[in-house]
Short mmCIF file of C-alpha atoms in Angstrom, two decimals:
data_model
loop_
_atom_site.label_atom_id
_atom_site.label_comp_id
_atom_site.label_asym_id
_atom_site.label_seq_id
_atom_site.Cartn_x
_atom_site.Cartn_y
_atom_site.Cartn_z
CA MET A 118 129.31 124.74 93.89
CA PHE A 119 128.92 128.12 92.21
CA PHE A 120 127.19 126.47 89.26
CA LYS A 121 124.77 124.69 91.60
CA HIS A 122 123.84 127.97 93.31
CA PHE A 123 123.50 129.64 89.92
CA LEU A 124 121.00 127.00 88.78
CA THR A 125 119.01 127.38 92.01
CA ILE A 126 118.83 131.16 91.61
CA ALA A 127 117.88 130.80 87.94
CA TYR A 128 115.08 128.40 88.89
CA PHE A 129 113.53 130.79 91.40
CA ILE A 130 113.86 133.69 88.95
CA ALA A 131 111.91 131.62 86.41
CA ILE A 132 109.23 130.87 89.00
CA PHE A 133 108.95 134.57 89.82
CA ILE A 134 108.73 135.55 86.15
CA ASP A 135 105.91 133.04 85.62
CA TRP A 136 103.83 134.34 88.53
CA THR A 137 100.43 135.68 87.51
CA ASN A 138 97.27 136.85 89.26
CA ALA A 139 95.01 135.71 86.39
CA ALA A 140 91.93 133.65 87.24
CA ARG A 141 91.92 129.88 87.49
CA LEU A 142 90.63 128.21 84.30
CA GLY A 143 87.12 126.93 84.96
CA SER A 144 85.27 123.72 84.13
CA TYR A 145 82.12 123.48 82.00
CA ARG A 146 79.81 120.98 80.33
CA VAL A 147 81.63 120.21 77.08
CA GLY A 148 80.61 118.21 74.01
CA LYS A 149 82.96 117.91 71.04
CA VAL A 150 86.53 119.25 71.03
CA THR A 151 88.24 120.65 67.92
CA VAL A 152 91.38 122.68 67.31
CA SER A 153 92.76 125.14 64.77
CA GLY A 154 95.73 127.40 64.30
CA ILE A 155 97.54 129.80 61.99
CA SER A 156 101.12 129.15 60.84
CA ALA A 157 103.07 127.69 63.81
CA GLY A 158 99.69 127.43 65.53
CA GLY A 159 98.48 125.40 62.53
CA ALA A 160 101.43 123.05 62.96
CA MET A 161 100.60 122.68 66.65
CA ALA A 162 96.94 122.12 65.75
CA ASN A 163 97.75 119.13 63.56
CA GLN A 164 100.15 117.80 66.23
CA LEU A 165 97.43 118.03 68.89
CA HIS A 166 94.86 116.40 66.60
CA VAL A 167 97.15 113.50 65.64
CA ALA A 168 98.39 112.99 69.20
CA HIS A 169 94.97 113.17 70.89
CA SER A 170 92.45 112.00 68.27
CA THR A 171 90.45 110.21 70.97
CA THR A 172 89.67 113.63 72.49
CA ILE A 173 89.96 115.95 69.48
CA SER A 174 87.67 115.21 66.53
CA GLY A 175 88.91 117.72 63.94
CA SER A 176 91.48 120.36 63.11
CA GLY A 177 91.81 123.53 61.06
CA ILE A 178 95.24 124.24 59.58
CA ILE A 179 95.66 127.79 58.33
CA ALA A 180 98.91 128.49 56.46
CA GLY A 181 100.69 125.82 58.50
CA PRO A 182 103.10 123.01 57.57
CA PRO A 183 102.12 119.34 57.81
CA TYR A 184 102.67 116.96 60.71
CA TYR A 185 106.34 116.32 61.61
CA CYS A 186 107.44 118.53 58.72
CA ALA A 187 110.65 119.78 60.32
CA GLY A 188 111.62 116.41 61.78
CA GLY A 189 113.22 118.09 64.78
CA SER A 190 115.36 120.40 62.63
CA LEU A 191 115.34 124.19 62.75
CA ILE A 192 116.96 124.23 59.31
CA GLY A 193 114.14 122.10 57.97
CA ALA A 194 111.57 124.30 59.65
CA THR A 195 112.92 127.45 58.00
CA THR A 196 113.50 126.00 54.51
CA TYR A 197 111.41 123.20 53.01
CA CYS A 198 108.69 123.68 55.66
CA MET A 199 108.19 127.36 54.82
CA THR A 200 109.52 129.24 51.83
CA ASN A 201 111.40 126.87 49.55
CA MET A 202 109.59 126.64 46.20
CA PHE A 203 111.60 123.65 44.96
CA LEU A 204 111.75 121.35 47.99
CA SER A 205 108.60 120.06 49.67
CA PRO A 206 108.13 118.25 52.97
CA ASN A 207 108.60 114.48 52.91
CA VAL A 208 105.14 113.20 53.81
CA ALA A 209 106.28 109.57 53.71
CA THR A 210 108.65 110.32 56.59
CA ALA A 211 105.85 111.98 58.55
CA ILE A 212 103.53 109.02 57.99
CA SER A 213 106.25 106.61 59.07
CA LYS A 214 106.88 108.65 62.23
CA ALA A 215 103.17 108.81 63.05
CA ASN A 216 102.80 105.05 62.58
CA SER A 217 105.80 104.47 64.82
CA TYR A 218 104.44 106.79 67.51
CA ALA A 219 101.06 105.03 67.37
CA SER A 220 102.69 101.62 67.74
CA SER A 221 104.54 102.91 70.81
CA GLY A 222 101.44 104.51 72.34
CA LEU A 223 102.92 108.01 71.98
CA ILE A 224 99.89 109.14 69.97
CA ASP A 225 96.32 107.84 69.93
CA ASN A 226 95.24 105.11 67.50
CA LEU A 227 95.40 106.55 63.99
CA SER A 228 92.21 104.74 63.02
CA ASN A 229 90.40 107.43 65.05
CA LEU A 230 91.10 109.84 62.20
CA ARG A 231 89.12 107.84 59.62
CA ASP A 232 85.80 109.65 60.03
CA GLN A 233 87.13 112.90 61.48
CA ARG A 234 87.53 116.21 59.66
CA VAL A 235 90.26 118.63 58.62
CA TYR A 236 90.12 122.14 57.12
CA ILE A 237 93.21 123.39 55.24
CA PHE A 238 93.80 126.95 54.03
CA SER A 239 96.60 128.63 52.11
CA GLY A 240 96.36 132.08 50.53
CA SER A 241 97.69 132.41 47.01
CA SER A 242 99.63 135.54 48.06
CA ASP A 243 101.30 133.82 51.04
CA TYR A 244 105.07 133.83 50.55
CA VAL A 245 105.87 133.05 54.20
CA VAL A 246 104.60 129.46 54.22
CA ARG A 247 104.05 128.62 50.58
CA SER A 248 101.07 126.68 49.26
CA ASN A 249 103.21 123.74 48.10
CA VAL A 250 104.04 123.21 51.80
CA VAL A 251 100.53 123.69 53.21
CA LYS A 252 99.00 121.36 50.61
CA LYS A 253 101.07 118.49 52.01
CA ASN A 254 98.62 118.43 54.92
CA GLU A 255 96.18 116.87 52.45
CA ASP A 256 98.62 114.10 51.59
CA PHE A 257 99.25 113.32 55.23
CA PHE A 258 95.65 113.21 56.42
CA SER A 259 94.42 111.44 53.25
CA ASN A 260 96.51 108.48 54.35
CA TYR A 261 94.28 108.10 57.41
CA MET A 262 90.88 109.62 56.66
CA ASN A 263 88.23 109.79 53.99
CA SER A 264 89.38 112.49 51.56
CA ASN A 265 85.80 113.80 51.41
CA ASN A 266 86.27 114.91 55.01
CA ILE A 267 89.12 117.26 54.06
CA LYS A 268 88.03 120.75 53.04
CA THR A 269 90.57 122.98 51.30
CA ASN A 270 90.63 126.64 50.32
CA TYR A 271 93.56 127.72 48.14
CA GLY A 272 91.79 130.23 45.92
CA LEU A 273 91.78 133.40 48.03
CA ALA A 274 94.49 135.99 47.24
CA ALA A 275 95.40 136.23 50.90
CA GLY A 276 98.77 136.73 52.52
CA HIS A 277 100.08 134.88 55.55
CA ALA A 278 97.29 135.53 58.04
CA MET A 279 94.15 134.49 59.84
CA ILE A 280 91.27 135.70 57.65
CA THR A 281 88.17 137.63 58.73
CA ASP A 282 85.33 139.60 57.18
CA PHE A 283 85.57 142.55 59.57
CA TYR A 284 89.08 143.17 60.94
CA GLY A 285 92.70 143.34 59.91
CA SER A 286 95.16 144.37 57.24
CA ALA A 287 94.65 144.27 53.48
CA CYS A 288 93.87 140.78 52.23
CA SER A 289 97.25 140.19 50.56
CA ALA A 290 99.36 141.43 53.51
CA SER A 291 101.83 139.24 55.39
CA SER A 292 102.68 141.62 58.20
CA GLY A 293 101.28 143.55 61.16
CA ASN A 294 99.14 141.37 63.43
CA TYR A 295 98.80 138.69 60.72
CA ILE A 296 95.03 139.06 60.69
CA ASN A 297 93.62 140.11 57.31
CA ASN A 298 90.21 141.36 56.20
CA CYS A 299 89.36 139.42 53.02
CA ASN A 300 85.57 139.61 53.39
CA TYR A 301 85.63 135.93 54.34
CA ASN A 302 84.53 134.57 57.71
CA GLN A 303 87.16 131.86 58.11
CA ALA A 304 86.27 131.04 61.71
CA TYR A 305 82.68 130.27 60.70
CA ASP A 306 83.64 128.25 57.60
CA LEU A 307 86.21 126.24 59.52
CA LEU A 308 83.95 125.48 62.47
CA GLN A 309 81.04 124.54 60.22
CA HIS A 310 83.20 122.02 58.39
CA LEU A 311 84.47 120.51 61.65
CA HIS A 312 80.88 120.18 62.92
CA PRO A 313 78.85 118.53 60.13
CA GLU A 314 76.30 117.37 62.69
CA ARG A 315 75.27 121.00 63.26
CA THR A 316 74.03 123.86 61.08
CA LEU A 317 75.83 126.86 62.51
CA GLN A 318 74.47 130.38 62.46
CA LYS A 319 76.77 132.78 60.64
CA PRO A 320 77.33 136.07 62.49
CA GLN A 321 76.97 139.41 60.79
CA SER A 322 80.24 141.03 59.84
CA GLY A 323 81.72 142.80 62.86
CA ALA A 324 78.94 141.71 65.21
CA SER A 325 79.44 142.65 68.85
CA THR A 326 80.21 139.87 71.30
CA THR A 327 78.01 139.17 74.31
CA GLY A 328 80.15 136.68 76.24
CA THR A 329 83.28 137.17 78.32
CA LEU A 330 86.88 137.12 77.12
CA MET A 331 89.01 136.55 80.19
CA GLU A 332 92.60 135.83 81.11
CA PHE A 333 93.39 132.57 82.85
CA ASP A 334 96.41 131.24 84.69
CA GLN A 335 98.49 128.97 82.41
CA SER A 336 101.23 128.51 84.98
CA GLU A 337 99.38 125.68 86.75
CA PHE A 338 99.56 123.56 83.59
CA ALA A 339 103.34 123.55 83.25
CA LEU A 340 106.08 123.93 85.85
CA SER A 341 107.77 127.25 85.01
CA PRO A 342 106.00 127.66 81.63
CA SER A 343 108.44 130.26 80.29
CA THR A 344 111.14 127.57 80.16
CA ILE A 345 109.09 125.84 77.45
CA SER A 346 107.99 129.11 75.82
CA LEU A 347 104.48 129.18 77.25
CA ASP A 348 103.12 132.41 78.71
CA SER A 349 101.95 132.48 82.31
CA THR A 350 98.56 133.74 81.09
CA GLY A 351 96.15 132.55 78.40
CA TYR A 352 92.71 133.64 77.19
CA VAL A 353 89.35 131.89 77.16
CA TYR A 354 86.05 133.11 75.71
CA ILE A 355 82.86 132.01 77.49
CA PRO A 356 79.45 132.79 75.90
CA LYS A 357 76.69 133.43 78.40
CA ASN A 358 74.86 130.21 77.44
CA CYS A 359 77.94 128.13 78.19
CA GLU A 360 77.83 129.09 81.84
CA THR A 361 74.78 126.82 82.26
CA GLN A 362 74.46 124.72 79.07
CA GLU A 363 76.61 122.14 77.29
CA CYS A 364 78.90 123.73 74.69
CA ASP A 365 81.49 122.46 72.26
CA LEU A 366 85.11 123.45 72.88
CA HIS A 367 87.44 124.86 70.24
CA ILE A 368 91.13 125.57 70.81
CA ALA A 369 92.44 128.45 68.64
CA LEU A 370 96.24 128.69 68.42
CA HIS A 371 97.99 131.88 67.39
CA GLY A 372 100.99 132.06 65.08
CA CYS A 373 104.46 133.46 65.65
CA LEU A 374 104.48 137.13 66.72
CA GLN A 375 100.76 136.90 67.61
CA GLY A 376 100.94 135.98 71.28
CA LYS A 377 99.83 138.05 74.24
CA TYR A 378 103.44 139.08 74.90
CA LYS A 379 103.49 140.80 71.48
CA VAL A 380 99.94 141.95 70.62
CA GLY A 381 97.94 141.62 73.85
CA ASN A 382 94.46 140.18 73.23
CA VAL A 383 94.30 141.18 69.54
CA PHE A 384 94.27 137.59 68.29
CA ALA A 385 91.82 136.41 70.92
CA ALA A 386 89.47 139.34 70.34
CA ASN A 387 89.54 139.86 66.57
CA THR A 388 89.75 136.57 64.68
CA GLY A 389 85.99 135.99 64.49
CA TYR A 390 85.81 132.87 66.67
CA ASN A 391 84.05 134.67 69.51
CA GLN A 392 81.20 135.90 67.32
CA VAL A 393 80.61 132.38 66.03
CA ALA A 394 80.83 131.11 69.61
CA ASP A 395 78.09 133.46 70.83
CA LEU A 396 75.57 132.26 68.27
CA ASN A 397 76.46 128.58 68.39
CA ASN A 398 77.54 127.72 71.93
CA PHE A 399 81.29 127.26 71.63
CA ILE A 400 83.87 127.88 74.33
CA ILE A 401 87.05 129.18 72.68
CA LEU A 402 90.36 128.45 74.41
CA TYR A 403 93.36 130.58 73.39
CA PRO A 404 96.59 129.11 74.83
CA GLN A 405 99.50 131.54 74.65
CA ALA A 406 103.13 131.00 73.67
CA VAL A 407 105.84 133.48 74.58
CA SER A 408 109.22 134.36 73.11
CA ASN A 409 112.50 132.95 74.33
CA PHE A 410 115.54 134.92 73.14
CA PHE A 411 117.73 131.87 72.57
CA SER A 412 115.38 129.14 71.35
CA ASN A 413 112.15 130.81 70.19
CA PRO A 414 112.55 134.57 69.63
CA ASN A 415 109.26 134.94 67.72
CA GLY A 416 107.03 133.28 70.32
CA CYS A 417 105.97 130.32 68.16
CA PHE A 418 104.37 127.13 69.38
CA ASP A 419 106.85 124.27 69.11
CA TRP A 420 106.76 122.40 65.82
CA TRP A 421 110.50 121.78 65.30
CA GLY A 422 111.66 120.58 68.73
CA TYR A 423 112.99 123.59 70.61
CA SER A 424 111.21 122.54 73.83
CA ASP A 425 111.89 118.80 73.72
CA ALA A 426 112.34 115.86 71.33
CA ASN A 427 108.76 114.68 71.94
CA TYR A 428 107.25 117.95 70.71
CA SER A 429 104.91 116.20 68.22
CA ASN A 430 103.52 113.44 70.45
CA LYS A 431 101.62 113.09 73.72
CA GLU A 432 104.79 113.41 75.80
CA GLY A 433 105.66 116.82 74.32
CA LYS A 434 105.77 119.44 77.05
CA GLN A 435 103.57 121.98 75.25
CA ILE A 436 101.12 119.32 74.07
CA LYS A 437 100.82 117.98 77.62
CA ALA A 438 100.14 121.49 78.94
CA ILE A 439 97.45 122.24 76.35
CA LYS A 440 95.84 118.82 76.88
CA ALA A 441 95.71 119.58 80.61
CA MET A 442 93.90 122.85 79.79
CA ILE A 443 91.39 120.92 77.67
CA ASP A 444 90.83 118.44 80.47
CA ARG A 445 90.24 121.26 82.95
CA VAL A 446 87.60 122.88 80.74
CA LYS A 447 85.96 119.48 80.34
CA GLY A 448 85.92 119.01 84.11
CA PHE A 449 88.47 116.19 84.30
#
């Protein structure tokens, strides 16, 4: 009886913690949908792309491990999926898992990937998630798509970070906010590759933004989001044109230690996506993860199974929440 009351109290405490007065996420006229992320956000980006390739037409993976790298193992996540120079992820296992999920309807048909696009980046000074790990994304996606549709950048002496041409730490750093100034507009390069049908305008370095970066209520997309390490509040950037015109949607996923709970809106405001969005009519959605002392102390998106066993398919709790956010923006 005591245990039952304890669970009831704990439930209502969780509901209270997740309460927010942020605005309701709006709906807009949306064209294409793409996704990208850094580190754990990169892992979630490839999971979202593989799971929902009917909706999402391309992904950008920045310093992130390949699909199903950890295989549900925290030990795997922190060894051969990150820093081990001698062991690399088993791509054959990931391909087998993806094929199995597709056969079971747990991810969209993998043939969708054939003509889609992927951008992969690893800095040569990144010793957090080493290049031998990140490069395995090529092997995975090459099994399903035309290799000419995969763009890679491994030549920049960058640390473990999202890269800009106007903001952040020294290029080789792997610390601080994990945003580095390498005189390279990664957001522009990534989005241009994912949108070959368009010729995007490149913003001037450090250009001011003219749209609106706002907080939105994430709690309506997951019951008690903190229990699955999602924040109660996310960010969305809306250019002025997108209030009345059709715009493409891009989901930008932060890495560990980059969420709102840790750095506020630094990632959402300073990664360069918003400047590209202003000139080229993109809505940028910034879902937010939050730390959990026991299962996810660094506030990472789930790519090893701390939230549930389905973390890498359509039934994964975080993937379902983010897909619901996408559907809301699209007006579904």
